[in-house]
GROMACS .gro file of C-alpha atoms in nm:
model
  269
    1MET     CA    1  18.210  20.605  21.547
    2ILE     CA    2  18.550  20.751  21.449
    3LEU     CA    3  18.724  20.519  21.657
    4PHE     CA    4  18.527  20.216  21.510
    5LEU     CA    5  18.603  20.348  21.158
    6GLY     CA    6  18.978  20.367  21.239
    7LEU     CA    7  18.980  20.027  21.368
    8LEU     CA    8  18.817  19.885  21.056
    9THR     CA    9  19.073  20.070  20.851
   10LEU     CA   10  19.344  19.935  21.048
   11ILE     CA   11  19.219  19.569  21.010
   12GLY     CA   12  19.169  19.625  20.642
   13GLY     CA   13  19.516  19.750  20.603
   14LEU     CA   14  19.645  19.442  20.822
   15LEU     CA   15  19.465  19.199  20.587
   16VAL     CA   16  19.603  19.374  20.256
   17TRP     CA   17  19.962  19.358  20.384
   18ARG     CA   18  19.924  18.998  20.487
   19ALA     CA   19  19.804  18.905  20.147
   20TRP     CA   20  20.085  19.123  19.989
   21SER     CA   21  20.356  18.946  20.216
   22LYS     CA   22  20.223  18.605  20.159
   23ARG     CA   23  20.239  18.676  19.742
   24GLN     CA   24  20.584  18.804  19.801
   25TRP     CA   25  20.703  18.499  19.994
   26GLN     CA   26  20.540  18.277  19.726
   27GLN     CA   27  20.737  18.456  19.442
   28GLU     CA   28  21.066  18.433  19.632
   29VAL     CA   29  21.002  18.066  19.700
   30LEU     CA   30  20.891  18.003  19.330
   31ALA     CA   31  21.223  18.170  19.229
   32SER     CA   32  21.411  17.893  19.404
   33ARG     CA   33  21.636  17.630  19.238
   34LEU     CA   34  21.678  17.265  19.325
   35THR     CA   35  22.035  17.145  19.416
   36GLU     CA   36  22.211  16.898  19.196
   37ALA     CA   37  22.160  16.640  19.473
   38GLU     CA   38  21.789  16.710  19.482
   39TRP     CA   39  21.771  16.675  19.104
   40ARG     CA   40  21.941  16.336  19.117
   41ILE     CA   41  21.679  16.217  19.370
   42ILE     CA   42  21.381  16.343  19.177
   43ARG     CA   43  21.523  16.206  18.846
   44ALA     CA   44  21.589  15.869  19.021
   45GLN     CA   45  21.237  15.839  19.197
   46VAL     CA   46  21.044  15.998  18.923
   47PRO     CA   47  21.195  15.916  18.572
   48LEU     CA   48  20.889  16.092  18.402
   49ILE     CA   49  21.036  16.432  18.505
   50ARG     CA   50  21.333  16.355  18.284
   51LYS     CA   51  21.115  16.422  17.979
   52LEU     CA   52  21.020  16.769  18.093
   53PRO     CA   53  21.090  17.036  17.838
   54ARG     CA   54  21.346  17.284  17.919
   55ALA     CA   55  21.105  17.562  17.933
   56LEU     CA   56  20.922  17.386  18.219
   57LYS     CA   57  21.220  17.292  18.444
   58GLU     CA   58  21.246  17.629  18.629
   59PRO     CA   59  20.865  17.653  18.698
   60PHE     CA   60  20.898  17.277  18.808
   61GLU     CA   61  21.174  17.369  19.054
   62GLY     CA   62  20.990  17.665  19.198
   63LYS     CA   63  20.665  17.447  19.258
   64VAL     CA   64  20.867  17.166  19.425
   65ALA     CA   65  21.014  17.430  19.667
   66LEU     CA   66  20.680  17.588  19.724
   67PHE     CA   67  20.530  17.248  19.799
   68LEU     CA   68  20.799  17.153  20.036
   69ASN     CA   69  20.778  17.489  20.226
   70GLN     CA   70  20.401  17.486  20.259
   71VAL     CA   71  20.319  17.126  20.312
   72GLU     CA   72  20.412  16.927  20.639
   73LEU     CA   73  20.489  16.563  20.550
   74VAL     CA   74  20.418  16.348  20.827
   75GLY     CA   75  20.517  15.989  20.866
   76CYS     CA   76  20.265  15.737  20.995
   77ASP     CA   77  20.312  15.397  21.163
   78GLY     CA   78  20.682  15.442  21.211
   79LEU     CA   79  20.756  15.573  20.869
   80GLU     CA   80  21.048  15.831  20.869
   81VAL     CA   81  21.019  16.079  20.598
   82THR     CA   82  21.353  16.093  20.408
   83ASP     CA   83  21.454  16.322  20.142
   84ASP     CA   84  21.360  16.045  19.874
   85ILE     CA   85  20.999  16.047  20.000
   86ALA     CA   86  20.961  16.418  20.038
   87LEU     CA   87  21.111  16.483  19.675
   88SER     CA   88  20.929  16.209  19.519
   89ILE     CA   89  20.582  16.323  19.636
   90ALA     CA   90  20.667  16.701  19.596
   91GLY     CA   91  20.805  16.624  19.236
   92GLN     CA   92  20.498  16.432  19.136
   93ALA     CA   93  20.262  16.682  19.281
   94ALA     CA   94  20.422  16.973  19.113
   95LEU     CA   95  20.431  16.809  18.768
   96LEU     CA   96  20.053  16.823  18.769
   97VAL     CA   97  20.055  17.210  18.804
   98VAL     CA   98  20.384  17.289  18.631
   99GLY     CA   99  20.236  17.454  18.313
  100THR     CA  100  19.973  17.667  18.499
  101ASP     CA  101  19.932  17.919  18.813
  102ALA     CA  102  19.722  17.653  18.983
  103TRP     CA  103  19.825  17.568  19.317
  104TYR     CA  104  19.715  17.361  19.629
  105LYS     CA  105  19.652  17.665  19.832
  106HIS     CA  106  19.453  17.521  20.096
  107LEU     CA  107  19.678  17.205  20.154
  108THR     CA  108  19.912  17.191  20.468
  109THR     CA  109  19.951  16.834  20.552
  110VAL     CA  110  20.036  16.503  20.373
  111LEU     CA  111  20.019  16.190  20.590
  112ILE     CA  112  20.239  15.899  20.471
  113TYR     CA  113  20.195  15.542  20.563
  114PRO     CA  114  20.454  15.275  20.475
  115GLY     CA  115  20.203  15.084  20.267
  116ALA     CA  116  19.826  15.048  20.216
  117PHE     CA  117  19.621  15.189  20.504
  118LYS     CA  118  19.279  15.135  20.638
  119SER     CA  119  19.015  15.426  20.622
  120LYS     CA  120  18.634  15.450  20.733
  121GLN     CA  121  18.402  15.497  20.463
  122THR     CA  122  18.025  15.589  20.525
  123VAL     CA  123  17.783  15.423  20.300
  124GLN     CA  124  17.408  15.548  20.272
  125ASP     CA  125  17.149  15.314  20.146
  126GLY     CA  126  16.804  15.505  20.168
  127TYR     CA  127  16.771  15.579  20.559
  128VAL     CA  128  17.049  15.320  20.677
  129VAL     CA  129  17.383  15.481  20.717
  130THR     CA  130  17.669  15.225  20.771
  131GLU     CA  131  18.034  15.269  20.832
  132GLU     CA  132  18.304  15.016  20.708
  133GLU     CA  133  18.675  15.000  20.687
  134VAL     CA  134  18.828  14.989  20.348
  135VAL     CA  135  19.194  14.947  20.240
  136ARG     CA  136  19.326  15.243  20.041
  137LEU     CA  137  19.663  15.342  19.855
  138GLY     CA  138  19.569  15.723  19.881
  139GLU     CA  139  19.294  15.936  19.989
  140SER     CA  140  19.235  16.319  19.935
  141TRP     CA  141  19.008  16.520  20.157
  142SER     CA  142  18.848  16.858  20.057
  143ARG     CA  143  19.115  17.121  20.168
  144GLY     CA  144  19.353  16.862  20.287
  145PRO     CA  145  19.496  16.652  20.417
  146VAL     CA  146  19.623  16.393  20.146
  147VAL     CA  147  19.703  16.047  20.263
  148LEU     CA  148  19.950  15.838  20.082
  149SER     CA  149  20.095  15.498  20.088
  150TRP     CA  150  20.480  15.532  20.041
  151ARG     CA  151  20.506  15.187  19.875
  152ASP     CA  152  20.261  15.288  19.619
  153VAL     CA  153  20.387  15.647  19.568
  154GLN     CA  154  20.731  15.489  19.497
  155GLN     CA  155  20.612  15.227  19.257
  156GLY     CA  156  20.388  15.496  19.078
  157GLY     CA  157  20.686  15.714  19.041
  158LEU     CA  158  20.928  15.473  18.921
  159ASN     CA  159  20.707  15.312  18.668
  160ASP     CA  160  20.600  15.608  18.451
  161SER     CA  161  20.435  15.393  18.157
  162ASP     CA  162  20.155  15.198  18.329
  163GLY     CA  163  19.910  15.489  18.364
  164LEU     CA  164  19.874  15.419  18.733
  165ASN     CA  165  20.013  15.694  18.969
  166VAL     CA  166  19.857  15.758  19.311
  167VAL     CA  167  20.017  16.092  19.374
  168LEU     CA  168  19.883  16.220  19.025
  169HIS     CA  169  19.538  16.084  19.116
  170GLU     CA  170  19.500  16.220  19.468
  171PHE     CA  171  19.642  16.556  19.350
  172ALA     CA  172  19.396  16.567  19.069
  173HIS     CA  173  19.134  16.557  19.337
  174GLN     CA  174  19.301  16.850  19.530
  175LEU     CA  175  19.307  17.025  19.201
  176ASP     CA  176  18.948  16.945  19.133
  177ASP     CA  177  18.850  17.072  19.479
  178LEU     CA  178  18.980  17.427  19.416
  179SER     CA  179  18.642  17.488  19.227
  180GLY     CA  180  18.463  17.477  19.571
  181GLN     CA  181  18.368  17.094  19.539
  182THR     CA  182  18.532  16.765  19.411
  183ASP     CA  183  18.297  16.695  19.110
  184GLY     CA  184  18.530  16.635  18.802
  185ALA     CA  185  18.518  17.003  18.711
  186PRO     CA  186  18.816  17.195  18.829
  187PRO     CA  187  18.856  17.572  18.757
  188MET     CA  188  18.901  17.608  18.381
  189ALA     CA  189  19.216  17.764  18.237
  190GLU     CA  190  19.203  18.124  18.092
  191GLY     CA  191  19.005  18.112  17.781
  192GLN     CA  192  18.882  17.744  17.828
  193SER     CA  193  18.515  17.692  17.784
  194PHE     CA  194  18.330  17.522  18.094
  195ALA     CA  195  18.038  17.430  17.861
  196ARG     CA  196  18.276  17.248  17.618
  197TRP     CA  197  18.472  17.083  17.909
  198ALA     CA  198  18.135  16.949  18.040
  199GLN     CA  199  18.006  16.829  17.711
  200VAL     CA  200  18.344  16.639  17.637
  201ILE     CA  201  18.385  16.486  17.989
  202VAL     CA  202  18.022  16.402  18.046
  203ALA     CA  203  17.998  16.215  17.700
  204ALA     CA  204  18.332  16.036  17.772
  205TYR     CA  205  18.239  15.929  18.124
  206ASP     CA  206  17.903  15.795  17.981
  207ARG     CA  207  18.084  15.582  17.730
  208HIS     CA  208  18.325  15.471  17.986
  209VAL     CA  209  18.067  15.356  18.211
  210ALA     CA  210  17.876  15.169  17.947
  211ASN     CA  211  18.197  14.989  17.846
  212THR     CA  212  18.286  14.921  18.191
  213GLN     CA  213  17.949  14.774  18.285
  214ALA     CA  214  17.969  14.564  17.958
  215GLY     CA  215  18.302  14.409  18.047
  216ARG     CA  216  18.464  14.576  17.759
  217ARG     CA  217  18.832  14.655  17.804
  218THR     CA  218  18.905  15.040  17.832
  219ALA     CA  219  19.219  15.262  17.799
  220ILE     CA  220  19.089  15.438  18.111
  221ASP     CA  221  19.116  15.244  18.432
  222ALA     CA  222  18.776  15.096  18.513
  223TYR     CA  223  18.775  15.276  18.854
  224GLY     CA  224  18.697  15.603  18.656
  225ALA     CA  225  18.349  15.469  18.598
  226THR     CA  226  18.278  15.519  18.989
  227SER     CA  227  18.201  15.896  18.941
  228HIS     CA  228  18.291  16.208  18.740
  229GLU     CA  229  18.563  16.319  18.988
  230GLU     CA  230  18.719  15.970  18.970
  231PHE     CA  231  18.721  15.978  18.582
  232PHE     CA  232  18.898  16.298  18.591
  233ALA     CA  233  19.145  16.173  18.836
  234VAL     CA  234  19.227  15.846  18.647
  235ALA     CA  235  19.207  16.039  18.304
  236VAL     CA  236  19.484  16.275  18.458
  237GLU     CA  237  19.706  15.971  18.544
  238LEU     CA  238  19.693  15.837  18.179
  239PHE     CA  239  19.735  16.177  18.031
  240PHE     CA  240  20.080  16.212  18.194
  241GLU     CA  241  20.203  15.838  18.187
  242LYS     CA  242  20.042  15.716  17.865
  243PRO     CA  243  19.939  16.041  17.668
  244HIS     CA  244  19.947  15.872  17.323
  245THR     CA  245  19.700  15.601  17.464
  246LEU     CA  246  19.452  15.864  17.604
  247GLN     CA  247  19.503  16.080  17.279
  248GLU     CA  248  19.399  15.777  17.051
  249ALA     CA  249  19.109  15.656  17.280
  250GLU     CA  250  18.971  15.981  17.396
  251PRO     CA  251  19.120  16.267  17.178
  252GLU     CA  252  18.873  16.532  17.306
  253VAL     CA  253  18.953  16.444  17.660
  254TYR     CA  254  19.309  16.468  17.592
  255LEU     CA  255  19.269  16.804  17.442
  256GLN     CA  256  19.061  16.937  17.724
  257LEU     CA  257  19.314  16.811  17.969
  258SER     CA  258  19.592  16.973  17.772
  259LYS     CA  259  19.426  17.299  17.782
  260LEU     CA  260  19.340  17.274  18.152
  261LEU     CA  261  19.702  17.197  18.248
  262ASN     CA  262  19.873  17.379  17.964
  263VAL     CA  263  20.108  17.102  17.891
  264ASP     CA  264  20.142  16.832  17.609
  265PRO     CA  265  20.289  16.531  17.746
  266ALA     CA  266  20.241  16.347  17.378
  267ASP     CA  267  20.516  16.587  17.264
  268TRP     CA  268  20.757  16.548  17.541
  269ALA     CA  269  21.075  16.359  17.415
   0.00000   0.00000   0.00000
């Protein structure tokens, strides 16, 4: 019995030490700074980063460093992962969480294809389940991996005013999944009301679905009418790339996203 209790104490101590070591390592990495060459690449590949307020630049650098230290970027179909590719993806993913302590803690791998890729999708109709191939630009799995088309990653990064960004979209799903499921309800920010979030997002989603089904043009991409989680992801794209458009069309959605992510892109120069 004494031996057993001693073993439990040892195991508990090791777990505490591992958790402490991981936190220490993360803090050290988050204190890292980008080189001037890395900044040049990120600014060239992701012009939106140039608008970051000065107060967010150091947190951004740390999150880029943490991403590159934690996540393995794997080229597929012959794609070689260059510094341009790595820093473009890391920069866009870091932008989403630059204002908060939220992090993609379960993500270890990003698969990158040269262009659009095929993915198998399971469709259930009653008792009938079928599997079909669909062409995708990006894909996010619970607890990873994330799969991306480099052509569309680069296009989304370079064009920062069309409201379309595949990295922001797929990593919004990763952020959403931190709550335990991908359902359009990520973990709330400190002091943020989940009840108010649900009220605002569900009402906006219902309006969006009605407008989309009626063929009316909407500020938020029509794909957002697919589900609550897709509505959240496309709203995040618009929030960063066309903040004034989202603010005008759905001011309460903009406000909730601003609280959640602790940034206000409408005020960025």
